[in-house]
Amino acid sequence: MNVLETVAATAPDIRDGLPERRTYADEQNPSGDRQLAADEYADELLCERLLALDTVGSYASEEREAVVEDDGPYHVACDPLDGSSNLKSNNAMGTIVGVYDEPLPAPGTSLVTSAYVLFGPITTMVAAHEETVTEYLVQDGDRTVLTEDLTLPDDPTVYGFGGRVPDWPDDFAGYAETIEQELKLRYGGAMIGDVNQVLTYGGVFAYPGLESAPDGKLRLQFEGNPVAHIVETAGGASSDGTRSLLEVEPTELHQRVPVHVGNASLIDRLEAVLS
Ligand code: P6P
């Protein structure tokens, strides 16, 4: 089995384990987010099963302070349950995985494969590998191709911007005002659910730098890089405000980064206004 087959095979176990794991554990993750029992469960399953692969040389996750070292050529960064705060409200969430060919923290340009599993009405996987994006139906842990060579629609339709409006810097707030006149709001509180809408309908997702948190909320290794890899491979663009997320210099495992992904035209307009 390879990494994506293992992540798909683990998806039913994670999803079936959600109902009785909606409570908060006593811990916080290294980024200071409150940890759900479901976060810990998903992380344990994925860590064990991915490190069992001969090709995986290390495993890191949002839920763990340090990298778990093993032997193998690829290094996996994982957000085991992105959007787990949606569990209480029964909204979309899922797993993000990035497979790097350099030890972590690594630049997004060293990503070999990126994918997310989306627990929506159905369970799907969207994966970027070898210059193309494929969408799969995941049933009983097996994958069936739904869409080959997935690309963003040319005409954008939706947008979703995280953070509180009063906390947006003026330049981003000005950009948001223009986008709000043009597109429909789709923001669900789990990045992969919102990004999946952008991939399906065209548009832009952002969790920008905030006045209170200039680097924003999302983590480069586990969220920004893999999603940027997927969106750019699907013909879109990503930015931290000035450059592709894949070009952002990694400084530490849990570093945060402003995340903007979507149609290239919309990302170009964003970069033009962000000082
Ligand atoms: P907020 C989920 O906790 C997450 O990391 C992303 O999946 C999502 O885009 C963002 O945080 C939601 O943050 O501030 O809207 O709750």
PDB file of C-alpha atoms and ligand atoms in Angstrom:
ATOM      1  CA  MET A   1       0.000   0.000   0.000  1.00  0.00           C
ATOM      2  CA  ASN A   2       1.137   3.579  -0.600  1.00  0.00           C
ATOM      3  CA  VAL A   3       0.389   6.657   1.500  1.00  0.00           C
ATOM      4  CA  LEU A   4      -2.843   7.642  -0.278  1.00  0.00           C
ATOM      5  CA  GLU A   5      -4.179   4.077  -0.275  1.00  0.00           C
ATOM      6  CA  THR A   6      -3.436   3.904   3.464  1.00  0.00           C
ATOM      7  CA  VAL A   7      -5.135   7.245   4.168  1.00  0.00           C
ATOM      8  CA  ALA A   8      -8.196   6.121   2.165  1.00  0.00           C
ATOM      9  CA  ALA A   9      -8.255   2.763   3.956  1.00  0.00           C
ATOM     10  CA  THR A  10      -8.171   4.584   7.318  1.00  0.00           C
ATOM     11  CA  ALA A  11     -10.961   7.034   6.441  1.00  0.00           C
ATOM     12  CA  PRO A  12     -13.850   4.695   7.384  1.00  0.00           C
ATOM     13  CA  ASP A  13     -12.243   3.962  10.759  1.00  0.00           C
ATOM     14  CA  ILE A  14     -11.862   7.686  11.464  1.00  0.00           C
ATOM     15  CA  ARG A  15     -15.391   8.514  10.290  1.00  0.00           C
ATOM     16  CA  ASP A  16     -16.940   5.585  12.235  1.00  0.00           C
ATOM     17  CA  GLY A  17     -15.044   6.681  15.333  1.00  0.00           C
ATOM     18  CA  LEU A  18     -16.445  10.232  15.318  1.00  0.00           C
ATOM     19  CA  PRO A  19     -19.826   9.794  17.049  1.00  0.00           C
ATOM     20  CA  GLU A  20     -18.375   8.755  20.394  1.00  0.00           C
ATOM     21  CA  ARG A  21     -15.383  11.153  20.248  1.00  0.00           C
ATOM     22  CA  ARG A  22     -17.079  14.556  20.185  1.00  0.00           C
ATOM     23  CA  THR A  23     -15.734  15.556  23.593  1.00  0.00           C
ATOM     24  CA  TYR A  24     -12.662  17.664  24.242  1.00  0.00           C
ATOM     25  CA  ALA A  25      -9.564  15.907  25.536  1.00  0.00           C
ATOM     26  CA  ASP A  26      -7.707  17.655  28.350  1.00  0.00           C
ATOM     27  CA  GLU A  27      -4.886  18.616  25.999  1.00  0.00           C
ATOM     28  CA  GLN A  28      -4.136  21.398  23.549  1.00  0.00           C
ATOM     29  CA  ASN A  29      -2.254  20.751  20.317  1.00  0.00           C
ATOM     30  CA  PRO A  30       1.151  22.440  19.731  1.00  0.00           C
ATOM     31  CA  SER A  31      -0.641  25.345  18.050  1.00  0.00           C
ATOM     32  CA  GLY A  32      -2.779  25.891  21.131  1.00  0.00           C
ATOM     33  CA  ASP A  33      -6.017  24.566  19.591  1.00  0.00           C
ATOM     34  CA  ARG A  34      -8.222  22.552  21.973  1.00  0.00           C
ATOM     35  CA  GLN A  35      -7.932  18.854  21.108  1.00  0.00           C
ATOM     36  CA  LEU A  36     -10.988  16.678  20.590  1.00  0.00           C
ATOM     37  CA  ALA A  37     -10.849  12.988  21.410  1.00  0.00           C
ATOM     38  CA  ALA A  38     -11.469  12.553  17.674  1.00  0.00           C
ATOM     39  CA  ASP A  39      -8.303  14.533  16.834  1.00  0.00           C
ATOM     40  CA  GLU A  40      -6.200  12.241  19.008  1.00  0.00           C
ATOM     41  CA  TYR A  41      -7.875   9.081  17.660  1.00  0.00           C
ATOM     42  CA  ALA A  42      -7.382  10.041  14.006  1.00  0.00           C
ATOM     43  CA  ASP A  43      -3.772  11.014  14.687  1.00  0.00           C
ATOM     44  CA  GLU A  44      -2.949   7.717  16.435  1.00  0.00           C
ATOM     45  CA  LEU A  45      -4.454   5.647  13.606  1.00  0.00           C
ATOM     46  CA  LEU A  46      -2.702   7.573  10.838  1.00  0.00           C
ATOM     47  CA  CYS A  47       0.655   7.717  12.627  1.00  0.00           C
ATOM     48  CA  GLU A  48       0.730   3.975  13.249  1.00  0.00           C
ATOM     49  CA  ARG A  49      -0.453   2.948   9.782  1.00  0.00           C
ATOM     50  CA  LEU A  50       1.656   5.423   7.804  1.00  0.00           C
ATOM     51  CA  LEU A  51       4.883   4.704   9.705  1.00  0.00           C
ATOM     52  CA  ALA A  52       4.278   0.997   9.002  1.00  0.00           C
ATOM     53  CA  LEU A  53       4.928   1.738   5.316  1.00  0.00           C
ATOM     54  CA  ASP A  54       8.549   1.170   4.184  1.00  0.00           C
ATOM     55  CA  THR A  55       8.353   4.360   2.102  1.00  0.00           C
ATOM     56  CA  VAL A  56       7.516   6.626   5.075  1.00  0.00           C
ATOM     57  CA  GLY A  57      10.583   7.913   6.913  1.00  0.00           C
ATOM     58  CA  SER A  58       8.801  10.270   9.307  1.00  0.00           C
ATOM     59  CA  TYR A  59       5.349  11.391  10.433  1.00  0.00           C
ATOM     60  CA  ALA A  60       4.410  14.818  11.728  1.00  0.00           C
ATOM     61  CA  SER A  61       0.988  16.172  12.576  1.00  0.00           C
ATOM     62  CA  GLU A  62      -0.768  19.250  13.884  1.00  0.00           C
ATOM     63  CA  GLU A  63      -1.517  17.204  16.996  1.00  0.00           C
ATOM     64  CA  ARG A  64       2.100  16.397  17.878  1.00  0.00           C
ATOM     65  CA  GLU A  65       4.919  18.662  19.070  1.00  0.00           C
ATOM     66  CA  ALA A  66       7.697  16.779  17.278  1.00  0.00           C
ATOM     67  CA  VAL A  67       8.288  14.667  14.189  1.00  0.00           C
ATOM     68  CA  VAL A  68       8.127  10.877  14.726  1.00  0.00           C
ATOM     69  CA  GLU A  69      11.230   9.521  12.999  1.00  0.00           C
ATOM     70  CA  ASP A  70      11.537   6.194  11.140  1.00  0.00           C
ATOM     71  CA  ASP A  71      13.407   5.026   8.020  1.00  0.00           C
ATOM     72  CA  GLY A  72      12.221   5.777   4.487  1.00  0.00           C
ATOM     73  CA  PRO A  73      12.462   8.323   1.666  1.00  0.00           C
ATOM     74  CA  TYR A  74       9.225  10.257   2.230  1.00  0.00           C
ATOM     75  CA  HIS A  75       8.109  12.514   5.064  1.00  0.00           C
ATOM     76  CA  VAL A  76       4.396  12.846   5.854  1.00  0.00           C
ATOM     77  CA  ALA A  77       2.770  15.948   7.336  1.00  0.00           C
ATOM     78  CA  CYS A  78      -0.808  15.416   8.434  1.00  0.00           C
ATOM     79  CA  ASP A  79      -3.762  17.338   9.766  1.00  0.00           C
ATOM     80  CA  PRO A  80      -5.602  14.252  10.991  1.00  0.00           C
ATOM     81  CA  LEU A  81      -8.959  15.986  11.408  1.00  0.00           C
ATOM     82  CA  ASP A  82      -9.123  19.409   9.789  1.00  0.00           C
ATOM     83  CA  GLY A  83     -12.169  21.313  10.983  1.00  0.00           C
ATOM     84  CA  SER A  84     -12.784  19.067  13.977  1.00  0.00           C
ATOM     85  CA  SER A  85     -14.629  21.949  15.682  1.00  0.00           C
ATOM     86  CA  ASN A  86     -17.353  21.184  13.091  1.00  0.00           C
ATOM     87  CA  LEU A  87     -17.952  17.814  14.767  1.00  0.00           C
ATOM     88  CA  LYS A  88     -20.272  19.366  17.388  1.00  0.00           C
ATOM     89  CA  SER A  89     -22.361  21.057  14.648  1.00  0.00           C
ATOM     90  CA  ASN A  90     -22.133  18.041  12.305  1.00  0.00           C
ATOM     91  CA  ASN A  91     -20.568  19.927   9.424  1.00  0.00           C
ATOM     92  CA  ALA A  92     -17.849  18.937   6.943  1.00  0.00           C
ATOM     93  CA  MET A  93     -14.332  18.035   8.083  1.00  0.00           C
ATOM     94  CA  GLY A  94     -11.587  15.644   7.044  1.00  0.00           C
ATOM     95  CA  THR A  95      -7.941  14.659   6.813  1.00  0.00           C
ATOM     96  CA  ILE A  96      -5.152  16.559   5.023  1.00  0.00           C
ATOM     97  CA  VAL A  97      -1.885  14.831   4.093  1.00  0.00           C
ATOM     98  CA  GLY A  98       1.266  16.128   2.431  1.00  0.00           C
ATOM     99  CA  VAL A  99       4.028  13.747   1.271  1.00  0.00           C
ATOM    100  CA  TYR A 100       7.385  15.575   1.079  1.00  0.00           C
ATOM    101  CA  ASP A 101      10.675  14.191  -0.242  1.00  0.00           C
ATOM    102  CA  GLU A 102      12.657  16.275   2.274  1.00  0.00           C
ATOM    103  CA  PRO A 103      12.722  16.075   6.087  1.00  0.00           C
ATOM    104  CA  LEU A 104      10.205  18.355   7.865  1.00  0.00           C
ATOM    105  CA  PRO A 105       9.771  21.253   8.041  1.00  0.00           C
ATOM    106  CA  ALA A 106      10.117  21.332   4.253  1.00  0.00           C
ATOM    107  CA  PRO A 107       9.234  23.755   1.452  1.00  0.00           C
ATOM    108  CA  GLY A 108       6.037  23.100  -0.472  1.00  0.00           C
ATOM    109  CA  THR A 109       8.118  22.676  -3.616  1.00  0.00           C
ATOM    110  CA  SER A 110       9.310  19.345  -2.151  1.00  0.00           C
ATOM    111  CA  LEU A 111       5.771  17.929  -2.051  1.00  0.00           C
ATOM    112  CA  VAL A 112       5.441  14.756  -4.118  1.00  0.00           C
ATOM    113  CA  THR A 113       1.781  14.106  -3.319  1.00  0.00           C
ATOM    114  CA  SER A 114      -0.914  16.065  -1.462  1.00  0.00           C
ATOM    115  CA  ALA A 115      -4.441  14.986  -0.659  1.00  0.00           C
ATOM    116  CA  TYR A 116      -7.442  15.568   1.549  1.00  0.00           C
ATOM    117  CA  VAL A 117     -10.252  13.222   2.525  1.00  0.00           C
ATOM    118  CA  LEU A 118     -13.536  15.121   2.880  1.00  0.00           C
ATOM    119  CA  PHE A 119     -16.208  13.754   5.223  1.00  0.00           C
ATOM    120  CA  GLY A 120     -19.261  15.289   3.580  1.00  0.00           C
ATOM    121  CA  PRO A 121     -22.581  13.659   2.619  1.00  0.00           C
ATOM    122  CA  ILE A 122     -20.255  11.185   0.906  1.00  0.00           C
ATOM    123  CA  THR A 123     -16.576  10.567   1.605  1.00  0.00           C
ATOM    124  CA  THR A 124     -14.217  11.717  -1.146  1.00  0.00           C
ATOM    125  CA  MET A 125     -10.480  12.145  -1.618  1.00  0.00           C
ATOM    126  CA  VAL A 126      -8.915  14.854  -3.756  1.00  0.00           C
ATOM    127  CA  ALA A 127      -5.252  14.215  -4.551  1.00  0.00           C
ATOM    128  CA  ALA A 128      -2.498  15.995  -6.474  1.00  0.00           C
ATOM    129  CA  HIS A 129       0.201  13.728  -7.861  1.00  0.00           C
ATOM    130  CA  GLU A 130       2.453  13.971 -10.927  1.00  0.00           C
ATOM    131  CA  GLU A 131       1.009  17.259 -12.214  1.00  0.00           C
ATOM    132  CA  THR A 132      -2.656  16.207 -12.086  1.00  0.00           C
ATOM    133  CA  VAL A 133      -5.530  16.270  -9.568  1.00  0.00           C
ATOM    134  CA  THR A 134      -7.886  13.305  -9.188  1.00  0.00           C
ATOM    135  CA  GLU A 135     -11.107  13.134  -7.185  1.00  0.00           C
ATOM    136  CA  TYR A 136     -12.052   9.725  -5.747  1.00  0.00           C
ATOM    137  CA  LEU A 137     -15.116   8.298  -4.028  1.00  0.00           C
ATOM    138  CA  VAL A 138     -13.946   6.526  -0.848  1.00  0.00           C
ATOM    139  CA  GLN A 139     -16.184   3.591   0.133  1.00  0.00           C
ATOM    140  CA  ASP A 140     -15.182   0.902   2.636  1.00  0.00           C
ATOM    141  CA  GLY A 141     -11.661   2.279   2.402  1.00  0.00           C
ATOM    142  CA  ASP A 142     -11.398   1.693  -1.368  1.00  0.00           C
ATOM    143  CA  ARG A 143     -11.074   4.463  -3.955  1.00  0.00           C
ATOM    144  CA  THR A 144     -13.074   4.809  -7.181  1.00  0.00           C
ATOM    145  CA  VAL A 145     -12.154   7.606  -9.595  1.00  0.00           C
ATOM    146  CA  LEU A 146     -14.889  10.246  -9.857  1.00  0.00           C
ATOM    147  CA  THR A 147     -13.001  12.993 -11.718  1.00  0.00           C
ATOM    148  CA  GLU A 148      -9.710  12.748 -13.596  1.00  0.00           C
ATOM    149  CA  ASP A 149      -7.576  15.829 -14.268  1.00  0.00           C
ATOM    150  CA  LEU A 150      -9.748  18.030 -12.021  1.00  0.00           C
ATOM    151  CA  THR A 151      -9.310  21.728 -12.850  1.00  0.00           C
ATOM    152  CA  LEU A 152     -10.805  24.895 -11.407  1.00  0.00           C
ATOM    153  CA  PRO A 153     -13.688  26.340 -13.491  1.00  0.00           C
ATOM    154  CA  ASP A 154     -12.569  29.430 -15.409  1.00  0.00           C
ATOM    155  CA  ASP A 155     -15.426  31.579 -14.070  1.00  0.00           C
ATOM    156  CA  PRO A 156     -15.260  31.974 -10.255  1.00  0.00           C
ATOM    157  CA  THR A 157     -18.483  31.712  -8.252  1.00  0.00           C
ATOM    158  CA  VAL A 158     -17.767  31.398  -4.505  1.00  0.00           C
ATOM    159  CA  TYR A 159     -15.579  32.915  -1.800  1.00  0.00           C
ATOM    160  CA  GLY A 160     -14.885  32.105   1.842  1.00  0.00           C
ATOM    161  CA  PHE A 161     -12.769  34.267   4.164  1.00  0.00           C
ATOM    162  CA  GLY A 162     -11.806  33.272   7.704  1.00  0.00           C
ATOM    163  CA  GLY A 163     -11.158  35.405  10.741  1.00  0.00           C
ATOM    164  CA  ARG A 164     -13.425  38.150  12.122  1.00  0.00           C
ATOM    165  CA  VAL A 165     -14.109  41.099   9.819  1.00  0.00           C
ATOM    166  CA  PRO A 166     -12.965  43.726  12.380  1.00  0.00           C
ATOM    167  CA  ASP A 167      -9.683  41.822  12.652  1.00  0.00           C
ATOM    168  CA  TRP A 168      -8.936  42.017   8.914  1.00  0.00           C
ATOM    169  CA  PRO A 169      -6.183  44.481   7.944  1.00  0.00           C
ATOM    170  CA  ASP A 170      -7.483  47.354   5.815  1.00  0.00           C
ATOM    171  CA  ASP A 171      -5.886  46.082   2.593  1.00  0.00           C
ATOM    172  CA  PHE A 172      -7.513  42.637   2.912  1.00  0.00           C
ATOM    173  CA  ALA A 173     -10.826  44.221   3.975  1.00  0.00           C
ATOM    174  CA  GLY A 174     -10.747  46.341   0.809  1.00  0.00           C
ATOM    175  CA  TYR A 175     -10.130  43.237  -1.311  1.00  0.00           C
ATOM    176  CA  ALA A 176     -12.956  41.407   0.466  1.00  0.00           C
ATOM    177  CA  GLU A 177     -15.354  44.272  -0.240  1.00  0.00           C
ATOM    178  CA  THR A 178     -14.771  43.971  -3.996  1.00  0.00           C
ATOM    179  CA  ILE A 179     -15.029  40.159  -3.965  1.00  0.00           C
ATOM    180  CA  GLU A 180     -18.283  40.297  -1.954  1.00  0.00           C
ATOM    181  CA  GLN A 181     -19.840  42.317  -4.787  1.00  0.00           C
ATOM    182  CA  GLU A 182     -18.931  39.639  -7.326  1.00  0.00           C
ATOM    183  CA  LEU A 183     -19.140  36.181  -5.727  1.00  0.00           C
ATOM    184  CA  LYS A 184     -21.362  34.149  -3.355  1.00  0.00           C
ATOM    185  CA  LEU A 185     -20.287  33.541   0.261  1.00  0.00           C
ATOM    186  CA  ARG A 186     -19.456  29.922   1.078  1.00  0.00           C
ATOM    187  CA  TYR A 187     -17.655  29.580   4.430  1.00  0.00           C
ATOM    188  CA  GLY A 188     -18.101  26.468   6.542  1.00  0.00           C
ATOM    189  CA  GLY A 189     -15.314  26.578   9.110  1.00  0.00           C
ATOM    190  CA  ALA A 190     -13.322  23.640   7.744  1.00  0.00           C
ATOM    191  CA  MET A 191     -10.724  24.680   5.185  1.00  0.00           C
ATOM    192  CA  ILE A 192     -11.017  21.510   3.088  1.00  0.00           C
ATOM    193  CA  GLY A 193     -14.801  21.860   2.828  1.00  0.00           C
ATOM    194  CA  ASP A 194     -14.403  25.450   1.679  1.00  0.00           C
ATOM    195  CA  VAL A 195     -11.494  24.652  -0.653  1.00  0.00           C
ATOM    196  CA  ASN A 196     -13.536  21.805  -2.163  1.00  0.00           C
ATOM    197  CA  GLN A 197     -16.237  24.362  -3.031  1.00  0.00           C
ATOM    198  CA  VAL A 198     -13.586  26.532  -4.710  1.00  0.00           C
ATOM    199  CA  LEU A 199     -12.292  23.550  -6.706  1.00  0.00           C
ATOM    200  CA  THR A 200     -15.866  22.651  -7.712  1.00  0.00           C
ATOM    201  CA  TYR A 201     -17.329  26.079  -8.478  1.00  0.00           C
ATOM    202  CA  GLY A 202     -14.291  28.341  -8.882  1.00  0.00           C
ATOM    203  CA  GLY A 203     -13.494  31.221  -6.562  1.00  0.00           C
ATOM    204  CA  VAL A 204     -11.212  31.993  -3.643  1.00  0.00           C
ATOM    205  CA  PHE A 205     -10.660  30.768  -0.078  1.00  0.00           C
ATOM    206  CA  ALA A 206      -8.573  32.752   2.371  1.00  0.00           C
ATOM    207  CA  TYR A 207      -7.613  32.681   5.987  1.00  0.00           C
ATOM    208  CA  PRO A 208      -5.684  35.945   5.886  1.00  0.00           C
ATOM    209  CA  GLY A 209      -3.170  37.512   8.193  1.00  0.00           C
ATOM    210  CA  LEU A 210      -5.095  39.354  10.919  1.00  0.00           C
ATOM    211  CA  GLU A 211      -4.383  42.469  12.948  1.00  0.00           C
ATOM    212  CA  SER A 212      -4.273  40.203  16.013  1.00  0.00           C
ATOM    213  CA  ALA A 213      -2.340  37.430  14.224  1.00  0.00           C
ATOM    214  CA  PRO A 214      -0.296  38.706  11.249  1.00  0.00           C
ATOM    215  CA  ASP A 215       0.606  35.118  10.227  1.00  0.00           C
ATOM    216  CA  GLY A 216      -3.055  34.063  10.297  1.00  0.00           C
ATOM    217  CA  LYS A 217      -4.260  30.774  11.764  1.00  0.00           C
ATOM    218  CA  LEU A 218      -3.423  27.956   9.347  1.00  0.00           C
ATOM    219  CA  ARG A 219      -0.243  25.904   9.487  1.00  0.00           C
ATOM    220  CA  LEU A 220       2.128  25.867   6.508  1.00  0.00           C
ATOM    221  CA  GLN A 221       3.313  22.243   6.689  1.00  0.00           C
ATOM    222  CA  PHE A 222      -0.015  20.576   7.408  1.00  0.00           C
ATOM    223  CA  GLU A 223      -2.611  22.850   5.723  1.00  0.00           C
ATOM    224  CA  GLY A 224      -1.172  25.625   3.547  1.00  0.00           C
ATOM    225  CA  ASN A 225       1.354  23.642   1.512  1.00  0.00           C
ATOM    226  CA  PRO A 226      -0.779  20.565   0.691  1.00  0.00           C
ATOM    227  CA  VAL A 227      -3.816  22.652  -0.250  1.00  0.00           C
ATOM    228  CA  ALA A 228      -1.696  25.051  -2.310  1.00  0.00           C
ATOM    229  CA  HIS A 229      -0.157  22.052  -4.099  1.00  0.00           C
ATOM    230  CA  ILE A 230      -3.642  20.724  -4.947  1.00  0.00           C
ATOM    231  CA  VAL A 231      -5.091  24.076  -6.070  1.00  0.00           C
ATOM    232  CA  GLU A 232      -2.019  25.042  -8.138  1.00  0.00           C
ATOM    233  CA  THR A 233      -1.952  21.583  -9.762  1.00  0.00           C
ATOM    234  CA  ALA A 234      -5.667  22.108 -10.602  1.00  0.00           C
ATOM    235  CA  GLY A 235      -4.719  25.274 -12.517  1.00  0.00           C
ATOM    236  CA  GLY A 236      -5.290  27.789  -9.725  1.00  0.00           C
ATOM    237  CA  ALA A 237      -2.902  29.813  -7.599  1.00  0.00           C
ATOM    238  CA  SER A 238      -1.916  30.255  -3.962  1.00  0.00           C
ATOM    239  CA  SER A 239      -0.331  33.076  -2.001  1.00  0.00           C
ATOM    240  CA  ASP A 240       0.797  34.099   1.459  1.00  0.00           C
ATOM    241  CA  GLY A 241       0.117  37.629   0.245  1.00  0.00           C
ATOM    242  CA  THR A 242       3.263  38.048  -1.795  1.00  0.00           C
ATOM    243  CA  ARG A 243       4.319  34.630  -3.190  1.00  0.00           C
ATOM    244  CA  SER A 244       3.100  31.080  -3.799  1.00  0.00           C
ATOM    245  CA  LEU A 245       2.698  29.243  -0.507  1.00  0.00           C
ATOM    246  CA  LEU A 246       4.927  26.541  -1.992  1.00  0.00           C
ATOM    247  CA  GLU A 247       7.768  29.080  -2.057  1.00  0.00           C
ATOM    248  CA  VAL A 248       7.417  30.115   1.604  1.00  0.00           C
ATOM    249  CA  GLU A 249      10.599  29.375   3.556  1.00  0.00           C
ATOM    250  CA  PRO A 250       9.928  26.727   6.244  1.00  0.00           C
ATOM    251  CA  THR A 251      11.267  27.920   9.607  1.00  0.00           C
ATOM    252  CA  GLU A 252       9.596  25.629  12.111  1.00  0.00           C
ATOM    253  CA  LEU A 253       7.214  22.671  12.096  1.00  0.00           C
ATOM    254  CA  HIS A 254       4.092  24.464  13.339  1.00  0.00           C
ATOM    255  CA  GLN A 255       4.626  27.841  11.695  1.00  0.00           C
ATOM    256  CA  ARG A 256       1.452  29.628  10.666  1.00  0.00           C
ATOM    257  CA  VAL A 257       0.986  31.367   7.330  1.00  0.00           C
ATOM    258  CA  PRO A 258      -1.702  33.526   5.721  1.00  0.00           C
ATOM    259  CA  VAL A 259      -3.476  31.249   3.204  1.00  0.00           C
ATOM    260  CA  HIS A 260      -5.147  32.448   0.005  1.00  0.00           C
ATOM    261  CA  VAL A 261      -5.997  29.897  -2.736  1.00  0.00           C
ATOM    262  CA  GLY A 262      -8.238  29.950  -5.819  1.00  0.00           C
ATOM    263  CA  ASN A 263      -8.491  31.164  -9.374  1.00  0.00           C
ATOM    264  CA  ALA A 264      -5.240  32.809 -10.487  1.00  0.00           C
ATOM    265  CA  SER A 265      -7.060  36.012 -11.521  1.00  0.00           C
ATOM    266  CA  LEU A 266      -8.404  36.443  -7.990  1.00  0.00           C
ATOM    267  CA  ILE A 267      -5.060  35.685  -6.362  1.00  0.00           C
ATOM    268  CA  ASP A 268      -3.323  38.167  -8.690  1.00  0.00           C
ATOM    269  CA  ARG A 269      -5.815  40.849  -7.602  1.00  0.00           C
ATOM    270  CA  LEU A 270      -5.171  39.980  -3.959  1.00  0.00           C
ATOM    271  CA  GLU A 271      -1.395  40.295  -4.288  1.00  0.00           C
ATOM    272  CA  ALA A 272      -1.842  43.607  -6.083  1.00  0.00           C
ATOM    273  CA  VAL A 273      -3.604  45.129  -3.049  1.00  0.00           C
ATOM    274  CA  LEU A 274      -1.773  43.504  -0.135  1.00  0.00           C
ATOM    275  CA  SER A 275       1.031  45.822   0.847  1.00  0.00           C
TER     276      SER A 275
HETATM  277  P1  P6P B   1     -12.358  29.778  12.394  1.00  0.00           P
HETATM  278  C1  P6P B   1     -10.275  24.475  11.446  1.00  0.00           C
HETATM  279  O1  P6P B   1     -10.117  24.661  12.843  1.00  0.00           O
HETATM  280  C2  P6P B   1      -9.291  25.368  10.750  1.00  0.00           C
HETATM  281  O2  P6P B   1      -7.976  25.004  11.088  1.00  0.00           O
HETATM  282  C3  P6P B   1      -9.506  25.336   9.250  1.00  0.00           C
HETATM  283  O3  P6P B   1      -9.915  24.109   8.785  1.00  0.00           O
HETATM  284  C4  P6P B   1     -10.563  26.393   9.029  1.00  0.00           C
HETATM  285  O4  P6P B   1     -10.463  27.004   7.759  1.00  0.00           O
HETATM  286  C5  P6P B   1     -10.291  27.400  10.146  1.00  0.00           C
HETATM  287  O5  P6P B   1      -9.533  26.725  11.150  1.00  0.00           O
HETATM  288  C6  P6P B   1     -11.567  27.916  10.760  1.00  0.00           C
HETATM  289  O6  P6P B   1     -11.199  28.909  11.681  1.00  0.00           O
HETATM  290  O7  P6P B   1     -11.596  30.936  12.998  1.00  0.00           O
HETATM  291  O8  P6P B   1     -13.335  30.215  11.309  1.00  0.00           O
HETATM  292  O9  P6P B   1     -13.006  28.868  13.407  1.00  0.00           O
END
